[in-house]
PDB file of C-alpha atoms in Angstrom:
ATOM      1  CA  MET A 213      -0.028  -0.015   0.094  1.00  0.00           C
ATOM      2  CA  HIS A 214       2.787   2.331   0.920  1.00  0.00           C
ATOM      3  CA  ASN A 215       4.657   1.617  -2.295  1.00  0.00           C
ATOM      4  CA  THR A 216       1.416   2.120  -4.492  1.00  0.00           C
ATOM      5  CA  SER A 217       0.850   5.463  -2.759  1.00  0.00           C
ATOM      6  CA  PHE A 218       4.587   6.456  -3.362  1.00  0.00           C
ATOM      7  CA  ARG A 219       4.290   5.402  -7.071  1.00  0.00           C
ATOM      8  CA  SER A 220       1.095   7.448  -7.251  1.00  0.00           C
ATOM      9  CA  LEU A 221       2.739  10.489  -5.908  1.00  0.00           C
ATOM     10  CA  LEU A 222       5.697  10.030  -8.040  1.00  0.00           C
ATOM     11  CA  THR A 223       3.679   9.980 -11.308  1.00  0.00           C
ATOM     12  CA  THR A 224       1.738  13.053 -10.179  1.00  0.00           C
ATOM     13  CA  ALA A 225       4.850  14.976  -9.570  1.00  0.00           C
ATOM     14  CA  LEU A 226       6.092  13.953 -13.002  1.00  0.00           C
ATOM     15  CA  ILE A 227       3.030  15.135 -14.763  1.00  0.00           C
ATOM     16  CA  ALA A 228       3.206  18.316 -12.542  1.00  0.00           C
ATOM     17  CA  LEU A 229       6.717  18.794 -13.998  1.00  0.00           C
ATOM     18  CA  ALA A 230       5.501  18.078 -17.700  1.00  0.00           C
ATOM     19  CA  PHE A 231       2.232  19.920 -17.689  1.00  0.00           C
ATOM     20  CA  GLY A 232       2.201  22.126 -14.623  1.00  0.00           C
ATOM     21  CA  PHE A 233       0.303  21.616 -11.353  1.00  0.00           C
ATOM     22  CA  GLY A 234      -3.134  22.372 -12.979  1.00  0.00           C
ATOM     23  CA  GLY A 235      -2.332  19.177 -15.332  1.00  0.00           C
ATOM     24  CA  ALA A 236      -1.446  17.122 -12.375  1.00  0.00           C
ATOM     25  CA  ALA A 237      -4.697  18.044 -10.546  1.00  0.00           C
ATOM     26  CA  LEU A 238      -6.608  17.244 -13.562  1.00  0.00           C
ATOM     27  CA  TRP A 239      -4.581  14.030 -14.050  1.00  0.00           C
ATOM     28  CA  SER A 240      -5.526  12.796 -10.497  1.00  0.00           C
ATOM     29  CA  ALA A 241      -9.179  14.065 -10.623  1.00  0.00           C
ATOM     30  CA  THR A 242     -10.197  12.430 -14.064  1.00  0.00           C
ATOM     31  CA  GLY A 243      -9.181   8.874 -13.245  1.00  0.00           C
ATOM     32  CA  LEU A 244      -6.319   8.994 -15.800  1.00  0.00           C
ATOM     33  CA  GLY A 245      -3.963   8.153 -13.108  1.00  0.00           C
ATOM     34  CA  HIS A 246      -5.220   4.608 -12.538  1.00  0.00           C
ATOM     35  CA  ALA A 247      -2.913   1.897 -11.577  1.00  0.00           C
ATOM     36  CA  GLN A 248      -2.292   0.542 -15.030  1.00  0.00           C
ATOM     37  CA  THR A 249      -1.646   3.833 -16.572  1.00  0.00           C
ATOM     38  CA  ARG A 250       0.815   4.888 -13.677  1.00  0.00           C
ATOM     39  CA  SER A 251       2.633   1.605 -14.101  1.00  0.00           C
ATOM     40  CA  TYR A 252       3.059   2.243 -17.834  1.00  0.00           C
ATOM     41  CA  LEU A 253       4.339   5.821 -17.359  1.00  0.00           C
ATOM     42  CA  LEU A 254       6.749   4.602 -14.497  1.00  0.00           C
ATOM     43  CA  GLU A 255       8.119   1.939 -16.620  1.00  0.00           C
ATOM     44  CA  ASN A 256       8.321   4.310 -19.735  1.00  0.00           C
ATOM     45  CA  PRO A 257       9.278   7.824 -18.405  1.00  0.00           C
ATOM     46  CA  ASP A 258      10.837   8.790 -21.549  1.00  0.00           C
ATOM     47  CA  ILE A 259       7.452   9.403 -23.031  1.00  0.00           C
ATOM     48  CA  LEU A 260       6.748  12.234 -20.698  1.00  0.00           C
ATOM     49  CA  PRO A 261       8.703  14.889 -22.626  1.00  0.00           C
ATOM     50  CA  GLU A 262       6.823  13.958 -25.795  1.00  0.00           C
ATOM     51  CA  MET A 263       3.399  14.125 -23.984  1.00  0.00           C
ATOM     52  CA  ALA A 264       4.317  17.456 -22.615  1.00  0.00           C
ATOM     53  CA  GLU A 265       5.428  18.902 -26.036  1.00  0.00           C
ATOM     54  CA  ASN A 266       2.011  17.551 -27.453  1.00  0.00           C
ATOM     55  CA  PHE A 267       0.062  19.055 -24.597  1.00  0.00           C
ATOM     56  CA  GLN A 268       1.772  22.369 -25.128  1.00  0.00           C
ATOM     57  CA  LYS A 269       1.081  22.316 -28.960  1.00  0.00           C
ATOM     58  CA  GLN A 270      -2.630  21.690 -28.178  1.00  0.00           C
ATOM     59  CA  GLN A 271      -2.704  24.496 -25.834  1.00  0.00           C
ATOM     60  CA  ALA A 272      -0.940  26.678 -28.335  1.00  0.00           C
ATOM     61  CA  ARG A 273      -3.409  25.859 -31.134  1.00  0.00           C
ATOM     62  CA  GLU A 274      -6.407  26.584 -28.868  1.00  0.00           C
ATOM     63  CA  ARG A 275      -4.703  30.097 -27.947  1.00  0.00           C
ATOM     64  CA  LEU A 276      -4.151  30.691 -31.539  1.00  0.00           C
ATOM     65  CA  ALA A 277      -7.631  29.736 -32.889  1.00  0.00           C
ATOM     66  CA  ASP A 278      -9.108  32.982 -31.228  1.00  0.00           C
ATOM     67  CA  ILE A 279      -6.798  35.323 -32.593  1.00  0.00           C
ATOM     68  CA  ALA A 280      -5.291  33.914 -35.839  1.00  0.00           C
ATOM     69  CA  ASP A 281      -6.724  36.724 -38.050  1.00  0.00           C
ATOM     70  CA  GLU A 282      -5.358  39.379 -35.970  1.00  0.00           C
ATOM     71  CA  VAL A 283      -1.831  37.535 -35.688  1.00  0.00           C
ATOM     72  CA  ILE A 284      -1.414  37.156 -39.370  1.00  0.00           C
ATOM     73  CA  ALA A 285      -2.553  40.711 -40.445  1.00  0.00           C
ATOM     74  CA  PRO A 286       0.632  42.770 -40.682  1.00  0.00           C
ATOM     75  CA  PHE A 287       1.343  46.231 -39.794  1.00  0.00           C
ATOM     76  CA  PRO A 288       1.175  47.770 -43.409  1.00  0.00           C
ATOM     77  CA  GLY A 289       4.401  47.374 -45.086  1.00  0.00           C
ATOM     78  CA  ALA A 290       5.980  45.040 -42.496  1.00  0.00           C
ATOM     79  CA  VAL A 291       6.409  42.150 -44.721  1.00  0.00           C
ATOM     80  CA  LEU A 292       9.023  40.168 -46.176  1.00  0.00           C
ATOM     81  CA  GLY A 293       9.008  37.742 -49.228  1.00  0.00           C
ATOM     82  CA  ASN A 294       5.937  37.788 -51.169  1.00  0.00           C
ATOM     83  CA  PRO A 295       3.336  40.396 -49.910  1.00  0.00           C
ATOM     84  CA  GLU A 296       0.422  38.505 -51.767  1.00  0.00           C
ATOM     85  CA  GLY A 297       1.636  35.075 -50.841  1.00  0.00           C
ATOM     86  CA  SER A 298      -0.842  32.521 -49.907  1.00  0.00           C
ATOM     87  CA  VAL A 299       1.394  30.958 -47.064  1.00  0.00           C
ATOM     88  CA  THR A 300       2.071  33.190 -44.228  1.00  0.00           C
ATOM     89  CA  LEU A 301       4.901  32.761 -41.627  1.00  0.00           C
ATOM     90  CA  VAL A 302       4.679  35.156 -38.637  1.00  0.00           C
ATOM     91  CA  GLU A 303       7.763  36.199 -36.786  1.00  0.00           C
ATOM     92  CA  PHE A 304       7.841  37.987 -33.346  1.00  0.00           C
ATOM     93  CA  THR A 305      11.487  39.536 -33.441  1.00  0.00           C
ATOM     94  CA  ASP A 306      13.597  41.824 -31.541  1.00  0.00           C
ATOM     95  CA  TYR A 307      16.638  43.578 -32.924  1.00  0.00           C
ATOM     96  CA  SER A 308      18.516  43.117 -29.478  1.00  0.00           C
ATOM     97  CA  CYS A 309      18.097  39.337 -29.793  1.00  0.00           C
ATOM     98  CA  GLY A 310      21.075  37.362 -31.088  1.00  0.00           C
ATOM     99  CA  TYR A 311      18.892  34.368 -31.804  1.00  0.00           C
ATOM    100  CA  CYS A 312      16.620  36.820 -34.014  1.00  0.00           C
ATOM    101  CA  ARG A 313      19.916  38.062 -35.872  1.00  0.00           C
ATOM    102  CA  MET A 314      20.882  34.368 -36.562  1.00  0.00           C
ATOM    103  CA  SER A 315      17.473  33.446 -37.933  1.00  0.00           C
ATOM    104  CA  THR A 316      17.531  36.264 -40.373  1.00  0.00           C
ATOM    105  CA  GLU A 317      19.670  33.814 -42.507  1.00  0.00           C
ATOM    106  CA  HIS A 318      17.137  31.137 -42.187  1.00  0.00           C
ATOM    107  CA  VAL A 319      14.095  33.469 -43.148  1.00  0.00           C
ATOM    108  CA  ALA A 320      16.036  34.726 -46.219  1.00  0.00           C
ATOM    109  CA  GLU A 321      16.599  31.173 -47.359  1.00  0.00           C
ATOM    110  CA  LEU A 322      12.998  30.156 -46.852  1.00  0.00           C
ATOM    111  CA  VAL A 323      11.798  33.277 -48.873  1.00  0.00           C
ATOM    112  CA  ALA A 324      14.250  32.230 -51.568  1.00  0.00           C
ATOM    113  CA  LYS A 325      12.972  28.718 -51.655  1.00  0.00           C
ATOM    114  CA  ASN A 326       9.373  29.407 -51.346  1.00  0.00           C
ATOM    115  CA  PRO A 327       8.042  32.191 -53.775  1.00  0.00           C
ATOM    116  CA  ASP A 328       4.591  31.969 -52.352  1.00  0.00           C
ATOM    117  CA  LEU A 329       5.712  32.785 -48.839  1.00  0.00           C
ATOM    118  CA  ARG A 330       4.696  35.960 -46.921  1.00  0.00           C
ATOM    119  CA  VAL A 331       6.585  36.631 -43.841  1.00  0.00           C
ATOM    120  CA  VAL A 332       4.882  38.863 -41.439  1.00  0.00           C
ATOM    121  CA  VAL A 333       7.123  40.537 -39.013  1.00  0.00           C
ATOM    122  CA  ARG A 334       5.820  41.479 -35.672  1.00  0.00           C
ATOM    123  CA  GLU A 335       8.108  43.779 -33.887  1.00  0.00           C
ATOM    124  CA  TRP A 336       8.533  42.825 -30.077  1.00  0.00           C
ATOM    125  CA  PRO A 337      11.332  44.634 -28.534  1.00  0.00           C
ATOM    126  CA  ILE A 338      11.531  42.864 -25.088  1.00  0.00           C
ATOM    127  CA  LEU A 339      15.254  42.869 -24.332  1.00  0.00           C
ATOM    128  CA  GLY A 340      16.087  46.564 -24.769  1.00  0.00           C
ATOM    129  CA  THR A 341      15.146  49.835 -26.260  1.00  0.00           C
ATOM    130  CA  ASP A 342      12.107  50.466 -28.533  1.00  0.00           C
ATOM    131  CA  GLN A 343      13.677  52.829 -30.830  1.00  0.00           C
ATOM    132  CA  ALA A 344      14.781  50.255 -33.595  1.00  0.00           C
ATOM    133  CA  ALA A 345      11.309  48.831 -33.688  1.00  0.00           C
ATOM    134  CA  GLN A 346       9.689  52.296 -33.962  1.00  0.00           C
ATOM    135  CA  MET A 347      11.965  53.011 -36.782  1.00  0.00           C
ATOM    136  CA  ALA A 348      11.337  49.755 -38.563  1.00  0.00           C
ATOM    137  CA  LEU A 349       7.646  50.648 -38.535  1.00  0.00           C
ATOM    138  CA  ALA A 350       8.428  53.998 -39.652  1.00  0.00           C
ATOM    139  CA  ALA A 351      10.391  52.264 -42.673  1.00  0.00           C
ATOM    140  CA  ALA A 352       7.364  50.080 -43.052  1.00  0.00           C
ATOM    141  CA  GLN A 353       5.311  53.164 -43.644  1.00  0.00           C
ATOM    142  CA  GLN A 354       7.684  54.388 -46.318  1.00  0.00           C
ATOM    143  CA  GLY A 355       7.782  51.164 -48.087  1.00  0.00           C
ATOM    144  CA  LYS A 356      11.348  50.382 -47.109  1.00  0.00           C
ATOM    145  CA  PHE A 357      10.957  47.819 -44.425  1.00  0.00           C
ATOM    146  CA  THR A 358      12.907  45.108 -45.888  1.00  0.00           C
ATOM    147  CA  GLN A 359      15.979  47.126 -46.402  1.00  0.00           C
ATOM    148  CA  PHE A 360      15.895  48.578 -42.757  1.00  0.00           C
ATOM    149  CA  HIS A 361      15.219  45.122 -41.348  1.00  0.00           C
ATOM    150  CA  GLU A 362      18.253  43.601 -43.049  1.00  0.00           C
ATOM    151  CA  GLU A 363      20.490  46.713 -42.328  1.00  0.00           C
ATOM    152  CA  MET A 364      19.500  46.784 -38.657  1.00  0.00           C
ATOM    153  CA  PHE A 365      20.459  43.321 -37.964  1.00  0.00           C
ATOM    154  CA  LEU A 366      23.873  44.019 -39.858  1.00  0.00           C
ATOM    155  CA  ALA A 367      24.566  47.085 -37.821  1.00  0.00           C
ATOM    156  CA  GLY A 368      24.744  45.065 -34.645  1.00  0.00           C
ATOM    157  CA  PRO A 369      23.156  45.939 -31.209  1.00  0.00           C
ATOM    158  CA  PRO A 370      20.647  48.638 -31.590  1.00  0.00           C
ATOM    159  CA  SER A 371      22.400  51.728 -30.328  1.00  0.00           C
ATOM    160  CA  GLU A 372      21.178  55.255 -31.605  1.00  0.00           C
ATOM    161  CA  ASN A 373      24.248  55.170 -33.908  1.00  0.00           C
ATOM    162  CA  ALA A 374      23.359  51.702 -35.520  1.00  0.00           C
ATOM    163  CA  ILE A 375      19.666  52.857 -35.900  1.00  0.00           C
ATOM    164  CA  MET A 376      20.684  55.961 -37.855  1.00  0.00           C
ATOM    165  CA  LYS A 377      23.201  53.994 -39.770  1.00  0.00           C
ATOM    166  CA  ALA A 378      20.545  51.441 -40.818  1.00  0.00           C
ATOM    167  CA  ALA A 379      18.125  54.111 -41.678  1.00  0.00           C
ATOM    168  CA  ALA A 380      20.417  55.998 -43.917  1.00  0.00           C
ATOM    169  CA  ALA A 381      21.465  52.819 -45.592  1.00  0.00           C
ATOM    170  CA  ALA A 382      17.697  52.003 -46.283  1.00  0.00           C
ATOM    171  CA  GLY A 383      16.976  55.429 -47.473  1.00  0.00           C
ATOM    172  CA  LEU A 384      14.573  56.648 -45.063  1.00  0.00           C
ATOM    173  CA  ASP A 385      13.139  60.211 -45.017  1.00  0.00           C
ATOM    174  CA  LEU A 386      14.285  60.759 -41.192  1.00  0.00           C
ATOM    175  CA  ALA A 387      11.812  63.831 -40.998  1.00  0.00           C
ATOM    176  CA  LYS A 388       8.790  61.682 -41.836  1.00  0.00           C
ATOM    177  CA  ALA A 389      10.053  58.853 -39.750  1.00  0.00           C
ATOM    178  CA  GLN A 390      10.391  60.971 -36.642  1.00  0.00           C
ATOM    179  CA  GLU A 391       6.854  62.372 -37.284  1.00  0.00           C
ATOM    180  CA  PHE A 392       5.471  59.027 -37.475  1.00  0.00           C
ATOM    181  CA  ILE A 393       7.071  57.936 -34.314  1.00  0.00           C
ATOM    182  CA  ALA A 394       5.913  61.067 -32.510  1.00  0.00           C
ATOM    183  CA  SER A 395       2.353  60.196 -33.436  1.00  0.00           C
ATOM    184  CA  ARG A 396       2.495  57.241 -31.175  1.00  0.00           C
ATOM    185  CA  ALA A 397       1.261  54.856 -34.038  1.00  0.00           C
ATOM    186  CA  ALA A 398       4.180  52.811 -33.515  1.00  0.00           C
ATOM    187  CA  ASP A 399       3.856  52.566 -29.603  1.00  0.00           C
ATOM    188  CA  TYR A 400       0.266  51.296 -30.193  1.00  0.00           C
ATOM    189  CA  GLU A 401       1.520  48.688 -32.791  1.00  0.00           C
ATOM    190  CA  LEU A 402       4.300  47.496 -30.391  1.00  0.00           C
ATOM    191  CA  ALA A 403       1.767  47.349 -27.482  1.00  0.00           C
ATOM    192  CA  LYS A 404      -0.538  45.395 -29.679  1.00  0.00           C
ATOM    193  CA  ASN A 405       2.325  42.910 -30.619  1.00  0.00           C
ATOM    194  CA  ALA A 406       3.190  42.334 -26.993  1.00  0.00           C
ATOM    195  CA  GLU A 407      -0.338  41.512 -26.124  1.00  0.00           C
ATOM    196  CA  LEU A 408      -0.566  39.094 -28.894  1.00  0.00           C
ATOM    197  CA  ALA A 409       2.764  37.455 -27.903  1.00  0.00           C
ATOM    198  CA  ARG A 410       1.206  37.237 -24.295  1.00  0.00           C
ATOM    199  CA  LYS A 411      -1.983  35.595 -25.493  1.00  0.00           C
ATOM    200  CA  LEU A 412       0.133  33.036 -27.552  1.00  0.00           C
ATOM    201  CA  GLY A 413       2.094  32.407 -24.369  1.00  0.00           C
ATOM    202  CA  PHE A 414       5.409  33.413 -25.796  1.00  0.00           C
ATOM    203  CA  GLY A 415       8.037  34.064 -23.467  1.00  0.00           C
ATOM    204  CA  GLY A 416      10.863  35.297 -25.716  1.00  0.00           C
ATOM    205  CA  THR A 417      12.283  35.901 -29.266  1.00  0.00           C
ATOM    206  CA  PRO A 418      12.129  34.719 -31.941  1.00  0.00           C
ATOM    207  CA  SER A 419       8.679  33.085 -31.863  1.00  0.00           C
ATOM    208  CA  TRP A 420       7.026  31.873 -34.886  1.00  0.00           C
ATOM    209  CA  VAL A 421       3.335  31.147 -36.166  1.00  0.00           C
ATOM    210  CA  ILE A 422       2.564  29.330 -39.264  1.00  0.00           C
ATOM    211  CA  GLY A 423      -0.896  27.708 -39.959  1.00  0.00           C
ATOM    212  CA  ASP A 424      -1.962  26.083 -36.796  1.00  0.00           C
ATOM    213  CA  GLN A 425       1.598  25.549 -35.626  1.00  0.00           C
ATOM    214  CA  VAL A 426       3.237  27.807 -32.950  1.00  0.00           C
ATOM    215  CA  PHE A 427       7.165  27.690 -32.224  1.00  0.00           C
ATOM    216  CA  GLU A 428       9.457  29.553 -29.768  1.00  0.00           C
ATOM    217  CA  GLY A 429      12.989  29.991 -30.167  1.00  0.00           C
ATOM    218  CA  ALA A 430      15.677  29.662 -33.082  1.00  0.00           C
ATOM    219  CA  VAL A 431      14.073  26.595 -34.248  1.00  0.00           C
ATOM    220  CA  GLY A 432      16.095  26.501 -37.593  1.00  0.00           C
ATOM    221  CA  GLU A 433      15.214  26.515 -41.356  1.00  0.00           C
ATOM    222  CA  ALA A 434      14.520  22.743 -41.636  1.00  0.00           C
ATOM    223  CA  LYS A 435      11.672  22.960 -38.895  1.00  0.00           C
ATOM    224  CA  LEU A 436      10.212  26.152 -40.225  1.00  0.00           C
ATOM    225  CA  GLN A 437      10.190  24.712 -43.687  1.00  0.00           C
ATOM    226  CA  GLU A 438       8.412  21.622 -42.743  1.00  0.00           C
ATOM    227  CA  ALA A 439       5.623  23.844 -41.074  1.00  0.00           C
ATOM    228  CA  ILE A 440       5.526  25.809 -44.616  1.00  0.00           C
ATOM    229  CA  ASP A 441       5.054  22.541 -46.349  1.00  0.00           C
ATOM    230  CA  ALA A 442       2.238  21.517 -43.930  1.00  0.00           C
ATOM    231  CA  ALA A 443       0.645  24.793 -44.327  1.00  0.00           C
ATOM    232  CA  GLN A 444       0.728  24.336 -48.053  1.00  0.00           C
ATOM    233  CA  ALA A 445      -0.652  21.123 -47.914  1.00  0.00           C
ATOM    234  CA  SER A 446      -3.717  21.885 -45.719  1.00  0.00           C
TER     235      SER A 446
END
């Protein structure tokens, strides 16, 4: 009896680690934690990470379902690739993020390989200043988002000097850009992106949405291409 109780507590603890304590309570309350299932999981603990991943994917799909249209609708001009493409990849990005910088090459390769791909960029500056993201939105308004986006990541960490350098390289009208930034339209967009990220459960950048799939982190070109292929097939 003592051993059975200990095994039950151990299994519930593992479920708590995998799914959170709410999932553990549900596990215990619904009868899923009966003896046969507990024994199987205790003998095969390697399946718990896979269970956790699938559970998290299911939760992400449910969160996305209510806001999908809003997530894939870009700030006007803040798009890479084919603006009219039928497949949309959404990237939440931050110019202060080294992993975002690393991912720019992957996105460029995906755009080159998938002529029907539209990449919606959602500026989400969570690591540092908002200034680079504000200037990026100003560039989008002037039809020069791609140029600024690329130059900003090449310029290094988003210091004021780096932002001005990227803006000059992209050919921005700085007076119009500053007027746009002063209008607070950029601040509204950044707040909106932060709220969308919160609703999707994102904790950092880069984060991605394509079809009904949600990813977080620098997942690599191959995984994103798999998601693109799945979206095209659906």
